[in-house]
Amino acid sequence: AHFEAHRDQLSEDSLVRLEKNPLRILDSKDPRDRPIADAAPDIDAYLTPEARAFFEAVTAGLDAAGVAWTRNARLVRGLDYYRHTAFEFVTDRLGSQGTVLAGGRYDGLIESLGGAPTAGVGWAAGVERLAMLLDEPEKPGIDAVVVPMGAAAELRATGLVAELRRAGVATDMAFRGNMKRRMAKANDQGARYALILGDDELANDKVQVKALKTGDQAAMPLSWVPQGIFDLLFEDQVAEDHGEQLPPLAQRLTTA
């Protein structure tokens, strides 16, 4: 009745809604409709005691669950079968596309389709909008990078990488380019250690371990891998947690 009295001021879309679903006019974004919609009678003047008690129970549940909410007395859903509570999750981080999830109760839907009276609630979400709100995940850290030089070393390095990964050490292999480029890759990945393996190391059954943060380098028997690398990483973490300075790498490997 309110909108009918102002039909000469409504937008074309709202005139169509006036015949099909007048409540949708409350949600109109057209500037011509806003003053009329804002002046419409408030829903509180028409709530039955049962509806008011239902809504108070819903909001009490939200409070008990620690959910922050605000009430929008003009919130409507686009489909006629919604009833009781309607809700939206909104954000100010996506411009005009601020609603990321919306829904409500539709207890009468099944009955209107010929079924038994059935309570119902549902919602729909914009997957892309939700994804846009997620922070970029941190790149997984790398503990060690194996740097093989030569075909024989590459073959042994493949097994070394597998052993380290099975031991829980995040490991990658740098196998392209010269030594400088391979070490640069290890640094770019934020690795703590580079394990350098060449013909000389294979002949001596050792691997050169380089602490990339300090540039410190020492030889480690291949038989110590992966436990030796795991232990070095553990010592590093303990030292960082306690603000302690570790001895040179050669001394740490000798004492081990």
Rosetta silent file (secondary structure, phi, psi, omega in degrees, C-alpha in Angstrom):
SEQUENCE: AHFEAHRDQLSEDSLVRLEKNPLRILDSKDPRDRPIADAAPDIDAYLTPEARAFFEAVTAGLDAAGVAWTRNARLVRGLDYYRHTAFEFVTDRLGSQGTVLAGGRYDGLIESLGGAPTAGVGWAAGVERLAMLLDEPEKPGIDAVVVPMGAAAELRATGLVAELRRAGVATDMAFRGNMKRRMAKANDQGARYALILGDDELANDKVQVKALKTGDQAAMPLSWVPQGIFDLLFEDQVAEDHGEQLPPLAQRLTTA
SCORE:     score description
SCORE:     0.000 S_00000001
   1 L     0.000  -38.193  179.036    0.000    0.000    0.000 S_00000001
   2 L   -62.569  -48.599 -178.084    2.895    2.360    0.794 S_00000001
   3 L   -70.320  -34.527  178.102    4.581    1.815   -2.549 S_00000001
   4 H   -59.427  -36.696 -179.559    1.292    1.930   -4.428 S_00000001
   5 H   -69.897  -16.646 -179.012    0.770    5.421   -3.060 S_00000001
   6 H  -120.290   25.202 -172.476    4.126    6.479   -4.580 S_00000001
   7 H   -63.436  -27.305 -179.658    4.040    4.489   -7.813 S_00000001
   8 H   -71.458  -10.788 -179.982    4.455    7.622   -9.951 S_00000001
   9 H  -106.608   -5.611 -176.336    7.903    8.150   -8.333 S_00000001
  10 L   -80.679  154.970  175.705    9.183    4.561   -8.569 S_00000001
  11 L   -70.687  167.466 -179.239   11.714    3.274  -11.094 S_00000001
  12 H   -62.173  -41.638  179.058   10.629    1.004  -13.927 S_00000001
  13 H   -61.690  -41.149 -178.007   12.094   -2.075  -12.190 S_00000001
  14 H   -70.886  -28.093  175.070   10.254   -1.281   -8.983 S_00000001
  15 H   -65.470  -37.549  175.687    6.966   -0.887  -10.829 S_00000001
  16 H   -66.765  -43.728  179.659    7.395   -4.463  -12.060 S_00000001
  17 H   -64.645  -29.814 -179.718    8.308   -5.602   -8.544 S_00000001
  18 H   -58.945  -31.273  178.958    5.243   -3.833   -7.162 S_00000001
  19 H   -86.336  -32.887 -171.614    3.118   -6.418   -8.964 S_00000001
  20 H   -99.965  -43.845 -174.361    5.338   -9.475   -8.372 S_00000001
  21 L  -157.663   81.215 -173.388    7.290   -9.015   -5.124 S_00000001
  22 H   -57.838  -29.497 -178.321    6.889   -5.610   -3.414 S_00000001
  23 H   -62.481  -26.734  179.900    9.423   -6.430   -0.687 S_00000001
  24 H   -62.714  -24.085  179.831   12.206   -6.373   -3.292 S_00000001
  25 H   -64.432  -28.434  177.972   11.699   -2.612   -3.625 S_00000001
  26 H   -61.160  -25.331 -176.099   13.152   -2.263   -0.121 S_00000001
  27 H  -100.132    7.782 -176.090   16.441   -3.537   -1.564 S_00000001
  28 L   -64.211  140.657  176.603   16.443   -1.288   -4.652 S_00000001
  29 L   -98.583   -3.449 -178.882   19.717    0.478   -5.490 S_00000001
  30 L   -70.856  126.766 -178.682   18.002    2.980   -7.807 S_00000001
  31 L   -57.259  -27.593  179.358   18.328    6.522   -6.341 S_00000001
  32 L   -68.336  -28.021 -175.759   14.705    7.247   -7.318 S_00000001
  33 L   -88.668  -24.874 -170.302   13.485    4.435   -5.084 S_00000001
  34 H   -58.648  -47.510 -179.507   15.637    5.014   -2.018 S_00000001
  35 H   -60.235  -36.316 -179.474   13.655    7.860   -0.364 S_00000001
  36 H   -71.718  -42.850  179.231   10.406    5.922   -0.815 S_00000001
  37 H   -65.292  -40.566 -179.314   11.907    2.652    0.424 S_00000001
  38 H   -66.038  -26.262 -179.701   13.520    4.361    3.412 S_00000001
  39 L   -90.522   -0.274 -178.564   10.148    5.838    4.381 S_00000001
  40 L   -64.748  154.587  178.896    8.338    2.493    4.171 S_00000001
  41 L   -57.117  143.719 -178.725    6.708    1.138    7.362 S_00000001
  42 L   -80.126  143.837 -177.221    9.143   -0.672    9.655 S_00000001
  43 H   -62.429  -28.608 -177.646    8.784   -4.431   10.027 S_00000001
  44 H   -60.837  -26.467 -179.425    8.774   -4.157   13.823 S_00000001
  45 H   -72.988  -10.941 -173.859    5.312   -2.624   13.686 S_00000001
  46 L  -123.815    3.096  179.289    3.984   -5.821   12.118 S_00000001
  47 L   -68.635  134.556  171.934    5.863   -8.620   13.865 S_00000001
  48 L   -77.459  160.213  176.681    3.665  -11.168   15.600 S_00000001
  49 H   -56.908  -37.015  179.685    4.674  -12.209   19.121 S_00000001
  50 H   -65.928  -43.673 -179.685    5.702  -15.615   17.739 S_00000001
  51 H   -65.554  -39.657  179.007    7.882  -14.070   15.029 S_00000001
  52 H   -64.309  -42.470  179.190    9.499  -11.695   17.509 S_00000001
  53 H   -65.235  -38.160  178.535   10.285  -14.563   19.908 S_00000001
  54 H   -61.954  -47.732 -177.892   11.719  -16.597   17.026 S_00000001
  55 H   -64.897  -39.643  178.506   14.007  -13.768   15.965 S_00000001
  56 H   -64.412  -34.800  177.045   15.134  -13.109   19.533 S_00000001
  57 H   -66.406  -39.542  178.292   16.038  -16.793   19.877 S_00000001
  58 H   -63.051  -48.798 -177.639   18.135  -16.584   16.700 S_00000001
  59 H   -67.978  -32.693  175.869   20.027  -13.490   17.840 S_00000001
  60 H   -64.518  -37.914  177.236   20.540  -14.956   21.307 S_00000001
  61 H   -65.212  -39.627  177.157   22.121  -17.994   19.668 S_00000001
  62 H   -62.600  -43.441  178.646   24.440  -15.762   17.621 S_00000001
  63 H   -62.150  -42.935 -178.821   25.489  -13.917   20.774 S_00000001
  64 H   -64.171  -31.454 -179.605   26.120  -17.172   22.616 S_00000001
  65 L   -85.985   -2.342  179.675   28.313  -18.374   19.735 S_00000001
  66 L    74.973   25.047  179.789   30.280  -15.125   19.711 S_00000001
  67 L   -89.400  123.336  176.820   29.151  -14.157   16.204 S_00000001
  68 L   -76.709  129.874 -177.246   29.275  -10.423   15.521 S_00000001
  69 L  -146.255  155.925  172.076   26.114   -9.311   13.728 S_00000001
  70 L  -130.324  150.811 -177.856   24.138   -6.214   12.894 S_00000001
  71 L   -95.784  133.986  175.632   20.472   -6.007   12.106 S_00000001
  72 L  -119.155  104.259 -176.014   19.225   -4.656    8.778 S_00000001
  73 L   -69.116  -10.292 -178.904   15.486   -4.065    8.967 S_00000001
  74 L  -106.333    8.444 -177.460   15.379   -3.622    5.178 S_00000001
  75 L   -72.290  127.606  177.530   17.120   -6.881    4.254 S_00000001
  76 L  -133.675  158.577  174.862   15.127   -8.963    1.762 S_00000001
  77 L  -109.553  156.639 -171.985   15.821  -12.042   -0.345 S_00000001
  78 L   -80.234   -8.484 -177.353   14.930  -12.322   -4.004 S_00000001
  79 L  -113.439  141.621 -170.999   12.798  -15.471   -3.791 S_00000001
  80 L   -69.271  -19.998 -173.036    9.305  -15.571   -2.338 S_00000001
  81 L   -80.869   -4.378  176.508    9.714  -18.767   -0.330 S_00000001
  82 L   -70.461  145.080  176.849   12.032  -17.206    2.263 S_00000001
  83 E  -153.164  167.369 -174.050   10.477  -16.552    5.657 S_00000001
  84 E    56.955 -127.677 -170.958   11.547  -15.706    9.195 S_00000001
  85 E   -80.991  132.853  167.838   15.264  -14.847    9.283 S_00000001
  86 E  -116.872  149.603 -176.417   17.229  -13.770    6.209 S_00000001
  87 E  -146.252  156.009  175.733   20.956  -13.117    6.430 S_00000001
  88 E  -140.788  144.163  168.846   23.943  -11.888    4.478 S_00000001
  89 E  -103.312  120.628 -173.980   27.683  -11.955    5.044 S_00000001
  90 E  -123.423  157.919  178.407   29.077   -8.698    3.677 S_00000001
  91 L  -138.927  155.994  175.208   32.495   -7.109    3.283 S_00000001
  92 L  -103.009   13.128 -175.744   33.795   -3.646    2.448 S_00000001
  93 L   -99.525    0.803 -176.381   36.844   -5.082    0.629 S_00000001
  94 L  -124.787   23.289  178.684   35.202   -5.902   -2.705 S_00000001
  95 L    65.666 -135.068 -176.650   33.579   -2.640   -3.725 S_00000001
  96 L   -72.129  -18.509  179.131   29.988   -2.937   -4.880 S_00000001
  97 L   -89.126   56.371 -170.268   30.169   -6.760   -4.823 S_00000001
  98 L   -82.150  -19.034  179.940   30.107   -6.743   -1.036 S_00000001
  99 E   -85.273  118.513 -177.596   27.725   -9.649   -0.370 S_00000001
 100 E  -105.093  -18.592  179.136   29.725  -12.868   -0.313 S_00000001
 101 E  -156.770  139.164 -178.707   27.141  -15.245    1.169 S_00000001
 102 E  -153.466  151.251  179.607   23.401  -14.951    1.713 S_00000001
 103 E  -177.314 -157.455 -179.870   20.448  -17.093    2.664 S_00000001
 104 E   167.074 -171.969  178.868   17.668  -17.616    5.146 S_00000001
 105 E   -88.112  147.114  173.698   14.883  -19.880    6.284 S_00000001
 106 L  -143.887   62.503 -176.747   12.324  -21.333    3.877 S_00000001
 107 L   -59.994  -26.590 -176.221   10.133  -23.530    6.051 S_00000001
 108 L   -92.570    0.031 -172.927    7.212  -23.349    3.605 S_00000001
 109 H   -64.250  -50.721 -176.930    9.058  -24.334    0.440 S_00000001
 110 H   -62.529  -39.676  179.803    8.511  -28.105    0.553 S_00000001
 111 H   -64.099  -39.764 -179.596    4.874  -27.656    1.482 S_00000001
 112 H   -68.126  -19.985  177.550    4.306  -25.263   -1.449 S_00000001
 113 L   -92.442    4.618  176.186    5.723  -27.963   -3.748 S_00000001
 114 L   101.640    2.008  179.888    3.194  -30.503   -2.445 S_00000001
 115 L   -92.435 -174.623  178.017    5.255  -32.113    0.303 S_00000001
 116 L   -75.864  152.175  175.980    4.813  -32.278    4.038 S_00000001
 117 L   -54.715  122.446 -173.570    5.522  -29.152    6.122 S_00000001
 118 L  -137.255  128.672  176.164    9.313  -29.221    6.533 S_00000001
 119 L   -67.593  143.823 -179.202   11.683  -26.840    8.287 S_00000001
 120 L  -153.365  149.480  173.339   14.429  -25.566    6.010 S_00000001
 121 E  -148.929  145.474 -179.384   17.354  -23.171    5.871 S_00000001
 122 E  -159.912  172.618 -178.675   19.883  -22.599    3.110 S_00000001
 123 E  -158.707  163.224  173.597   22.384  -20.234    1.599 S_00000001
 124 E  -134.059  147.201 -178.349   24.466  -19.595   -1.478 S_00000001
 125 E  -130.212  149.417  173.145   27.974  -18.139   -1.666 S_00000001
 126 L   -87.774  106.322 -175.965   30.079  -16.563   -4.378 S_00000001
 127 H   -59.799  -42.413 -179.390   33.153  -18.781   -4.537 S_00000001
 128 H   -64.063  -40.632 -179.804   35.151  -16.180   -6.461 S_00000001
 129 H   -65.992  -41.110  177.124   34.275  -13.447   -3.970 S_00000001
 130 H   -62.803  -41.066 -179.847   35.259  -15.637   -1.044 S_00000001
 131 H   -63.285  -35.788 -179.908   38.531  -16.506   -2.770 S_00000001
 132 H   -66.582  -20.143  179.985   39.284  -12.817   -3.269 S_00000001
 133 H   -87.416  -11.572 -178.206   39.086  -12.339    0.503 S_00000001
 134 L   -78.694  140.870  173.378   41.696  -15.003    1.238 S_00000001
 135 L   -72.276  149.170  177.108   45.250  -13.955    1.951 S_00000001
 136 L   -62.357  126.469 -178.676   47.891  -15.288   -0.389 S_00000001
 137 L   -65.233  145.500  176.752   49.246  -18.478    1.214 S_00000001
 138 L   -66.906  141.888  176.641   52.822  -18.403    2.346 S_00000001
 139 L   -68.087  134.855  179.233   55.228  -20.264    0.135 S_00000001
 140 L   -61.405  137.404 -178.341   56.319  -23.465    1.841 S_00000001
 141 L   -76.818  151.477  177.041   59.814  -23.146    3.252 S_00000001
 142 L  -111.619  130.253  178.778   62.722  -25.274    2.070 S_00000001
 143 L   -83.298  -42.011 -173.700   65.194  -26.634    4.613 S_00000001
 144 E  -145.130  146.355  174.702   67.828  -27.962    2.240 S_00000001
 145 E  -123.649  125.042  177.776   68.705  -27.907   -1.443 S_00000001
 146 E   -87.162  128.485 -177.223   70.852  -30.660   -2.929 S_00000001
 147 E  -117.738   96.253  179.481   73.264  -29.313   -5.553 S_00000001
 148 E   -90.089  145.742  175.889   74.723  -32.095   -7.723 S_00000001
 149 L  -126.807  106.672 -178.658   77.495  -31.489  -10.256 S_00000001
 150 L   111.961  155.894 -175.839   77.824  -34.230  -12.848 S_00000001
 151 H   -63.395  -43.283 -179.813   75.703  -37.141  -14.053 S_00000001
 152 H   -64.213  -40.155  179.722   76.816  -39.553  -11.323 S_00000001
 153 H   -66.040  -37.059  179.506   76.161  -36.936   -8.659 S_00000001
 154 H   -63.015  -40.366  179.072   72.688  -36.252  -10.044 S_00000001
 155 H   -63.387  -45.876  179.525   71.789  -39.925   -9.737 S_00000001
 156 H   -67.570  -35.060 -179.010   73.004  -40.070   -6.120 S_00000001
 157 H   -64.888  -33.521  178.450   71.340  -36.746   -5.377 S_00000001
 158 H   -59.640  -44.403  177.349   67.953  -38.150   -6.451 S_00000001
 159 H   -67.790  -35.624 -179.293   68.213  -40.784   -3.739 S_00000001
 160 H   -64.869  -42.806  178.318   69.507  -38.201   -1.260 S_00000001
 161 H   -61.323  -43.371  179.817   66.509  -35.931   -1.832 S_00000001
 162 H   -62.564  -42.395  179.617   64.130  -38.864   -1.293 S_00000001
 163 H   -62.178  -44.934 -179.263   65.889  -39.844    1.952 S_00000001
 164 H   -63.922  -43.721 -179.791   65.729  -36.300    3.302 S_00000001
 165 H   -64.233  -39.301  178.040   62.059  -35.898    2.425 S_00000001
 166 H   -64.926  -25.483  179.098   61.179  -39.194    4.086 S_00000001
 167 L   -86.168    2.345  177.842   62.928  -37.893    7.210 S_00000001
 168 L    88.317   13.486  177.853   60.706  -34.807    7.226 S_00000001
 169 L   -95.978  118.831  179.339   63.286  -32.403    5.809 S_00000001
 170 L   -67.949  114.483 -169.257   61.775  -30.111    3.153 S_00000001
 171 E  -133.346  144.451  173.688   64.202  -30.615    0.292 S_00000001
 172 E  -133.375  171.569  178.711   64.619  -29.598   -3.321 S_00000001
 173 E  -126.738  132.088  175.676   67.312  -30.194   -5.937 S_00000001
 174 L  -102.563  107.690 -172.720   69.067  -27.551   -8.033 S_00000001
 175 L  -126.881   13.595  178.169   70.245  -29.323  -11.171 S_00000001
 176 L  -119.340  144.707  175.654   70.286  -26.652  -13.893 S_00000001
 177 L    84.653 -178.325  178.014   72.996  -24.158  -14.790 S_00000001
 178 L   -77.333  179.807 -176.784   76.466  -23.641  -13.374 S_00000001
 179 H   -58.937  -40.699 -178.100   77.319  -23.743   -9.691 S_00000001
 180 H   -61.278  -44.061 -179.784   76.575  -20.046   -9.231 S_00000001
 181 H   -67.402  -37.515 -179.944   73.074  -20.383  -10.668 S_00000001
 182 H   -67.623  -40.349  177.977   72.356  -23.489   -8.638 S_00000001
 183 H   -68.661  -33.551  177.186   73.440  -21.820   -5.408 S_00000001
 184 H   -63.395  -38.545  177.800   71.352  -18.787   -6.333 S_00000001
 185 H   -63.185  -41.803  179.000   68.302  -21.046   -6.611 S_00000001
 186 H   -61.245  -42.555  178.984   68.998  -22.436   -3.142 S_00000001
 187 H   -65.509  -42.911 -178.558   69.228  -18.900   -1.758 S_00000001
 188 H   -61.678  -29.948 -179.243   66.064  -17.779   -3.560 S_00000001
 189 L   -83.958   -1.494  178.704   64.126  -20.613   -1.960 S_00000001
 190 L    71.850   24.960 -179.096   65.211  -19.523    1.499 S_00000001
 191 L   -68.615  149.855  175.835   66.944  -22.826    2.220 S_00000001
 192 L   -80.944  -38.480 -174.916   69.078  -23.124    5.347 S_00000001
 193 E  -132.434  145.675  168.858   71.563  -25.557    3.846 S_00000001
 194 E  -111.724  132.690  178.153   72.941  -26.499    0.465 S_00000001
 195 E  -107.469  105.852 -173.411   74.277  -30.027    0.074 S_00000001
 196 E   -95.446  127.495 -174.392   76.915  -29.944   -2.665 S_00000001
 197 E  -132.994  118.545  177.469   77.726  -33.239   -4.333 S_00000001
 198 L  -134.015 -169.685 -178.194   80.324  -33.751   -7.068 S_00000001
 199 H   -60.843  -42.728 -179.621   82.783  -36.383   -8.261 S_00000001
 200 H   -62.724  -42.143 -179.651   85.261  -35.662   -5.443 S_00000001
 201 H   -65.522  -42.457  178.725   82.542  -35.932   -2.804 S_00000001
 202 H   -61.512  -40.347 -179.423   81.267  -39.188   -4.265 S_00000001
 203 H   -64.163  -32.232 -179.268   84.806  -40.617   -4.297 S_00000001
 204 L   -98.235    4.429  179.264   85.205  -39.762   -0.608 S_00000001
 205 L    57.611   42.337 -179.051   81.622  -40.778    0.303 S_00000001
 206 E  -135.219  169.475  174.122   80.932  -37.278    1.600 S_00000001
 207 E  -135.807  140.140  176.279   78.786  -34.247    0.856 S_00000001
 208 E   -83.869  123.444 -179.734   79.711  -30.607    1.333 S_00000001
 209 E  -105.331  123.099 -179.475   77.209  -28.894    3.605 S_00000001
 210 E  -117.412  124.255  174.833   76.978  -25.107    3.291 S_00000001
 211 E   -79.528  109.663 -171.125   75.068  -22.933    5.737 S_00000001
 212 L   -69.032  -24.603 -179.154   73.578  -20.389    3.347 S_00000001
 213 L   -72.774  -36.814 -176.010   72.971  -17.761    6.006 S_00000001
 214 L  -108.254  -17.551 -175.472   76.605  -17.570    7.105 S_00000001
 215 L    82.688   -0.446  179.533   78.463  -19.073    4.161 S_00000001
 216 L   -66.411  140.089 -175.786   80.051  -21.581    6.542 S_00000001
 217 E  -142.223  143.009  178.461   80.889  -24.909    4.875 S_00000001
 218 E  -157.906  159.965 -179.446   82.092  -28.350    6.008 S_00000001
 219 E   -87.929  142.823  177.132   82.080  -31.949    4.828 S_00000001
 220 E  -129.513  133.790  175.711   79.588  -34.486    6.149 S_00000001
 221 E   -58.252  137.046  178.758   79.757  -38.264    5.564 S_00000001
 222 H   -58.721  -28.498 -179.863   76.953  -39.347    3.237 S_00000001
 223 H   -68.357  -17.093  178.239   76.071  -42.017    5.753 S_00000001
 224 H   -79.797  -19.362 -178.459   75.054  -39.251    8.188 S_00000001
 225 L   -82.697  134.594   11.630   72.367  -38.015    5.821 S_00000001
 226 L   -95.342   -8.860 -173.624   69.501  -37.496    6.509 S_00000001
 227 H   -58.691  -38.669 -178.514   69.887  -37.667   10.296 S_00000001
 228 H   -63.217  -40.900  178.161   72.801  -35.243   10.305 S_00000001
 229 H   -68.352  -40.925  177.771   70.853  -32.578    8.414 S_00000001
 230 H   -58.360  -43.311 -179.582   67.826  -33.136   10.614 S_00000001
 231 H   -65.942  -40.293  177.913   70.017  -32.606   13.693 S_00000001
 232 H   -61.000  -43.826  179.248   71.550  -29.422   12.275 S_00000001
 233 H   -63.173  -39.858  178.784   68.095  -27.990   11.612 S_00000001
 234 H   -64.472  -44.337  178.122   66.981  -28.875   15.125 S_00000001
 235 H   -61.291  -41.113  178.386   70.057  -27.206   16.634 S_00000001
 236 H   -58.427  -45.758 -177.272   69.404  -24.107   14.508 S_00000001
 237 H   -65.313  -42.183  178.737   65.841  -23.839   15.776 S_00000001
 238 H   -62.649  -43.543  179.882   66.844  -24.260   19.421 S_00000001
 239 H   -63.179  -41.001  178.220   69.560  -21.629   19.049 S_00000001
 240 H   -64.597  -42.304 -178.914   67.131  -19.193   17.423 S_00000001
 241 H   -63.194  -31.258 -176.671   64.531  -19.740   20.116 S_00000001
 242 H  -105.402    3.477  179.122   67.076  -18.985   22.847 S_00000001
 243 L    65.880   31.807 -176.633   69.046  -16.301   21.032 S_00000001
 244 L   -97.571  156.370  176.997   72.233  -18.358   21.169 S_00000001
 245 L   -99.614  127.938 -179.979   75.223  -18.321   18.800 S_00000001
 246 L   -87.215  150.532  175.591   76.191  -21.658   17.293 S_00000001
 247 L   -68.763  169.016  178.514   79.855  -22.723   16.756 S_00000001
 248 L   -55.270  153.302 -175.660   81.251  -23.031   13.204 S_00000001
 249 H   -59.353  -41.320  179.680   79.747  -25.739   11.050 S_00000001
 250 H   -59.106  -39.525  179.466   82.971  -27.784   10.929 S_00000001
 251 H   -69.590  -38.459 -179.941   83.049  -27.900   14.731 S_00000001
 252 H   -64.508  -39.235  179.890   79.394  -28.912   14.936 S_00000001
 253 H   -73.965  -33.036  178.391   79.963  -31.784   12.521 S_00000001
 254 H   -67.788  -44.671  179.681   83.150  -32.895   14.273 S_00000001
 255 H   -67.545  -30.772  178.225   81.496  -33.018   17.684 S_00000001
 256 L   -66.033    0.000    0.000   78.553  -34.872   16.207 S_00000001
